[in-house]
Coordinates of C-alpha atoms in Angstrom, one line a residue:
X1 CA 149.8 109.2 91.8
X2 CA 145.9 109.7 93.1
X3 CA 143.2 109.1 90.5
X4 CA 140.7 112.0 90.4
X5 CA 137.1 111.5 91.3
X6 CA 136.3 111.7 87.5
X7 CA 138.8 109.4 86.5
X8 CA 138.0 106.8 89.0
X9 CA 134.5 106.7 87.6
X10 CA 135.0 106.0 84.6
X11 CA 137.7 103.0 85.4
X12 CA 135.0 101.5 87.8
X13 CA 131.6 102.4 85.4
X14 CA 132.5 99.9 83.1
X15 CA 132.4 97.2 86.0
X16 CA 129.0 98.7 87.9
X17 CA 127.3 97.8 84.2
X18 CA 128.5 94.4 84.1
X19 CA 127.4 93.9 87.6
X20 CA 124.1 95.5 86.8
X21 CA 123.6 93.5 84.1
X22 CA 124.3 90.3 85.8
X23 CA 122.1 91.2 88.5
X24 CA 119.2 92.1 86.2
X25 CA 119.5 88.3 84.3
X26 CA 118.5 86.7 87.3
X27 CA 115.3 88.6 88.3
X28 CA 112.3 87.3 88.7
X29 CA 110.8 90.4 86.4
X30 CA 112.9 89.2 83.1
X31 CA 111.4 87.8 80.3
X32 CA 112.2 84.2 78.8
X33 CA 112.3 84.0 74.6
X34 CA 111.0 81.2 73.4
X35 CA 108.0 80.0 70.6
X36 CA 104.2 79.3 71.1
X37 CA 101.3 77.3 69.3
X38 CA 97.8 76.8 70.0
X39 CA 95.4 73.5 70.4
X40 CA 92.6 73.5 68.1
X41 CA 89.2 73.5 68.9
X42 CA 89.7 75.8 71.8
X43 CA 88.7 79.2 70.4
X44 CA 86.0 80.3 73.4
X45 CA 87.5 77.9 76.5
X46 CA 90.2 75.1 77.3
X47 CA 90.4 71.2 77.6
X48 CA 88.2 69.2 80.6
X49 CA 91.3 66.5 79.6
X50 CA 94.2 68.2 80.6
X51 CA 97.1 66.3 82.7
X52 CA 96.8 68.7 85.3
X53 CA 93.2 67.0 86.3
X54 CA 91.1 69.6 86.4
X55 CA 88.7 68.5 84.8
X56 CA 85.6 70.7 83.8
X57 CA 87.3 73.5 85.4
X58 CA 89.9 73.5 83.1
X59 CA 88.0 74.1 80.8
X60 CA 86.8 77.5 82.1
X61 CA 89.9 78.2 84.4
X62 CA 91.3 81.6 83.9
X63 CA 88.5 82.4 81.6
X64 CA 90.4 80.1 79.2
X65 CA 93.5 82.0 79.1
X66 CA 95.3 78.6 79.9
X67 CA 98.1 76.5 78.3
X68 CA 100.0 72.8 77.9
X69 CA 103.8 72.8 78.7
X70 CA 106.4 70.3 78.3
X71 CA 109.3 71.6 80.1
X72 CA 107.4 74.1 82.8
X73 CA 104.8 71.0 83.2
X74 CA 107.8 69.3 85.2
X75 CA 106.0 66.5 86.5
X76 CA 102.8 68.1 87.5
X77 CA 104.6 70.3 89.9
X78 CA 104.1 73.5 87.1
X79 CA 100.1 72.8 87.2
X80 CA 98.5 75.7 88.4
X81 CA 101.0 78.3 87.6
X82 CA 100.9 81.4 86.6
X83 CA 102.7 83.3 83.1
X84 CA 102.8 86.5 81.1
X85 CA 103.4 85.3 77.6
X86 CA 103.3 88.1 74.7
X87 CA 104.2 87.4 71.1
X88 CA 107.4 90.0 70.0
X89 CA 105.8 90.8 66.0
X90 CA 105.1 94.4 66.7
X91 CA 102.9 94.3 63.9
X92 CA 100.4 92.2 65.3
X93 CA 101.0 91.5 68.8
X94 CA 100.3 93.5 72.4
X95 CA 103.0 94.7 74.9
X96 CA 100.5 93.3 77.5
X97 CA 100.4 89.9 76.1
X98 CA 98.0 87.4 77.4
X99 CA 98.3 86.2 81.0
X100 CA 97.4 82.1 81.4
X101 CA 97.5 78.9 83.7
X102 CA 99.2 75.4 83.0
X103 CA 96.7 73.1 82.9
X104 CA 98.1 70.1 80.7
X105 CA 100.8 68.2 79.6
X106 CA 101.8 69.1 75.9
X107 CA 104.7 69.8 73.3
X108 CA 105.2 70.9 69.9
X109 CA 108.3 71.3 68.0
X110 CA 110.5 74.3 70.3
X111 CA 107.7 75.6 72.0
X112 CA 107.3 75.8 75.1
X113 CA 103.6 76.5 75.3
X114 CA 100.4 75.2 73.6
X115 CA 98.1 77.6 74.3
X116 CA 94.4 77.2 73.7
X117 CA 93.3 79.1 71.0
X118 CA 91.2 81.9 73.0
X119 CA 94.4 82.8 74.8
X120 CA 97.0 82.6 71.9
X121 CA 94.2 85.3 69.9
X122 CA 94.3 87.5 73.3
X123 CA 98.2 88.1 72.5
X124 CA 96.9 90.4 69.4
X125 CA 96.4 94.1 69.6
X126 CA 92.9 93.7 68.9
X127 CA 90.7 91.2 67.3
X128 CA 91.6 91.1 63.3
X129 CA 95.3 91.2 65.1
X130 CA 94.7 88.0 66.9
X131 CA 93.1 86.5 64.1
X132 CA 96.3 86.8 61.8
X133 CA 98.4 85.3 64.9
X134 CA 96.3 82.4 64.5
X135 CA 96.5 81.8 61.1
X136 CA 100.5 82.1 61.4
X137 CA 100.1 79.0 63.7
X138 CA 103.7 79.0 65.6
X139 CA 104.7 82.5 67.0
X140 CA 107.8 83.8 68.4
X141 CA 107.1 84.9 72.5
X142 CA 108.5 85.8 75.6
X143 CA 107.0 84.7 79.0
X144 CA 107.8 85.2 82.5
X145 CA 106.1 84.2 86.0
X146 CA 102.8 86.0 86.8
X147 CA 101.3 86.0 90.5
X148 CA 98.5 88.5 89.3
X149 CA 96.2 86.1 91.6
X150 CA 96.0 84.8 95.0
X151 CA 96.2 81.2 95.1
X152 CA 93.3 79.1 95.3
X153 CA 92.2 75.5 96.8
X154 CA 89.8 74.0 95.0
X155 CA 87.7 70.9 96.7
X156 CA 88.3 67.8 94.6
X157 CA 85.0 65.9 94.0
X158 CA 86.3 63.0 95.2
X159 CA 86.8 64.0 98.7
X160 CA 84.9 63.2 101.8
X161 CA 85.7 63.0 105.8
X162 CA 87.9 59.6 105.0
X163 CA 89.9 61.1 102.2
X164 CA 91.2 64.8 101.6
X165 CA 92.0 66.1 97.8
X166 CA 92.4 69.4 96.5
X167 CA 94.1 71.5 93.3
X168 CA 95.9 74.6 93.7
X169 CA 95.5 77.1 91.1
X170 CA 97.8 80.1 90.5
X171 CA 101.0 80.0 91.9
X172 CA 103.9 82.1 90.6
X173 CA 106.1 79.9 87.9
X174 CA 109.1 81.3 89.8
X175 CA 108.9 78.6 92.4
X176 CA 107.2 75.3 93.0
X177 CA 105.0 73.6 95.5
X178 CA 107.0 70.8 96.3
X179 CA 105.4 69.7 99.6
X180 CA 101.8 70.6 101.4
X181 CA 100.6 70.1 105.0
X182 CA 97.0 70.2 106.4
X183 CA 96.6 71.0 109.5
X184 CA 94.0 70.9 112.2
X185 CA 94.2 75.2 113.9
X186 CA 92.8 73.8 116.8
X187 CA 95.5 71.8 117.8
X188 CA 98.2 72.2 114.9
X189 CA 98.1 68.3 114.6
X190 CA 99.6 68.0 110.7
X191 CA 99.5 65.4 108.1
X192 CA 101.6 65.7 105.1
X193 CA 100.0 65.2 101.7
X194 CA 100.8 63.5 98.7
X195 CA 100.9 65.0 95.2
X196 CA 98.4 61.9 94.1
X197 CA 98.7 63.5 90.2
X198 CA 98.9 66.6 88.3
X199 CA 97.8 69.6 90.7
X200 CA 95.7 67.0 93.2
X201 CA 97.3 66.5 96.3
X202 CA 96.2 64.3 98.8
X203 CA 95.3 62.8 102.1
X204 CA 93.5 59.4 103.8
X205 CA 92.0 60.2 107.2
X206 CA 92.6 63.8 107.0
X207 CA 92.5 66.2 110.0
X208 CA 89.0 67.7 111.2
X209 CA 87.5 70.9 112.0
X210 CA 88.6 74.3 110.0
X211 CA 91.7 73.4 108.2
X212 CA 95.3 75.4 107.8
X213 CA 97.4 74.5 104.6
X214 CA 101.0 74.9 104.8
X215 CA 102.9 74.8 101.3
X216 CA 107.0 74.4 100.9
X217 CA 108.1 76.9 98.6
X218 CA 111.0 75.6 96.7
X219 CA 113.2 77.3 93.4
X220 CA 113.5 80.7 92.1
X221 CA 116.1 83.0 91.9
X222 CA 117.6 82.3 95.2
X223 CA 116.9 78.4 95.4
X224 CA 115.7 78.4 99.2
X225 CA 113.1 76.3 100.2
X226 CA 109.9 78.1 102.2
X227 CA 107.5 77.3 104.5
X228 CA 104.2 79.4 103.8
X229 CA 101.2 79.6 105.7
X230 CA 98.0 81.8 104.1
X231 CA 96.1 83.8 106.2
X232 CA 92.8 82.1 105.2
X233 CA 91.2 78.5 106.5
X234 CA 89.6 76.0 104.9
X235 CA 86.3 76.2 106.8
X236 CA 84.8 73.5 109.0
X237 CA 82.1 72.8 106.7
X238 CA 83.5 72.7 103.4
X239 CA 82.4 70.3 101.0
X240 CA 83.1 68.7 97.9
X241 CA 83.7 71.2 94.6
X242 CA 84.3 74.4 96.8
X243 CA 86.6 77.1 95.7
X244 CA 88.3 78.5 98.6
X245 CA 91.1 82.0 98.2
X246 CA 94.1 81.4 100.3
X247 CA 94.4 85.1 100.6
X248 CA 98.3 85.0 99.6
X249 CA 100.3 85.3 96.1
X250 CA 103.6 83.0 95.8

């Protein structure tokens, strides 16, 4: 006997649901729940000492919206990235939530971020909110990936026409940076970096004249790898401690 349009609905609703529901589990939108706690001495900035090496600019990276993690940290390939993390107390905290960068190498108790004090206080509704999220110490959060910037190369100190390092700032936490490239646009002659620690990766005798980086894009919700190119150069004449936007978000 033929099912009716009707009935045949609501035999297969159940199913779309289910399928629905699966599906939205795995996007990269969806929140993780999980616990957060702050460093001390960090109320206006972050740490110059973080594992990520960024040294002074870690300190005002993100405006000093910027966090330790133990299992996002993942060897130093998690420096750089970018989360939305929001406490879940609707009595104190924001539906916005604070948006920060790993910079270190940290862990306490469950949590999976330390954040420094300026950013755990941003989760608050407003000031005297944020100041009572403080004092509670350990909060209760969700967090997902955040590429609410473009990525950014920023000229190690170190480097000079014999060696090549630089950090990258802001990718998205849904995928890694697993392998980069520099190459000459000239004549597209490549060398392949290494990660030398935390976000720094690195090259001897590194190509010359304005430079293309090519990143391998590897994780998220599909688990293909990547190659991305961003539209901007390194100039020519860059120098040591320059700040350079890729022009992209990954």
């Amino acid at each position: 006997m033929a099912l009716s349009a009707h009935k045949l609905l609501l035999l297969l609703l159940p199913l779309l649901l289910c399928q629905s529901k699966a599906k939205g589990n795995t996007c990269s939108d969806c929140f993780t729940q999980s616990s957060a706690a702050y460093y001390p001495n960090s109320d206006k900035e972050g740490t110059e000492t973080g594992a990520c090496e960024y040294g002074t600019f870690g300190a005002t990276l993100n405006g000093g919206d910027v966090s330790a993690a133990s299992n996002l940290y993942r060897n130093g390939v998690g420096c750089g990235a970018c989360y939305q993390v929001r406490c879940t107390d609707a009595k104190y905290c924001s539906t916005d939530g604070v948006t920060i960068v790993i910079t270190d190498l940290g862990a306490s108790g469950n949590t999976d971020f330390i954040l420094s004090q300026h950013a755990f206080a941003r989760m608050g509704q407003n000031a005297d909110a944020g100041a009572s999220l403080v004092s509670l110490g350990v909060v209760g959060i969700e967090y997902r990936s955040y590429p609410n910037k473009n990525i950014t190369f920023k000229i190690d100190q170190s480097s000079n026409l014999y060696y090549f390092a630089f950090q990258i700032w802001y990718q998205q936490g849904n995928k890694d940076i697993t392998a980069v490239q520099l190459c000459e646009t000239d004549n597209l002659t490549c060398k392949l970096l290494e990660r030398s620690h935390g976000a720094v990766w690195a090259v001897a005798s590194p190509p010359r004249g304005p430079l293309s980086v090519r990143m391998l894009l590897s994780g998220g919700v599909d688990g293909d790898e990547t190659w991305v190119v961003p539209p901007n150069n390194i100039p020519q004449n860059w120098t040591a401690g320059d700040i350079y936007d890729s022009g992209i978000q990954v």
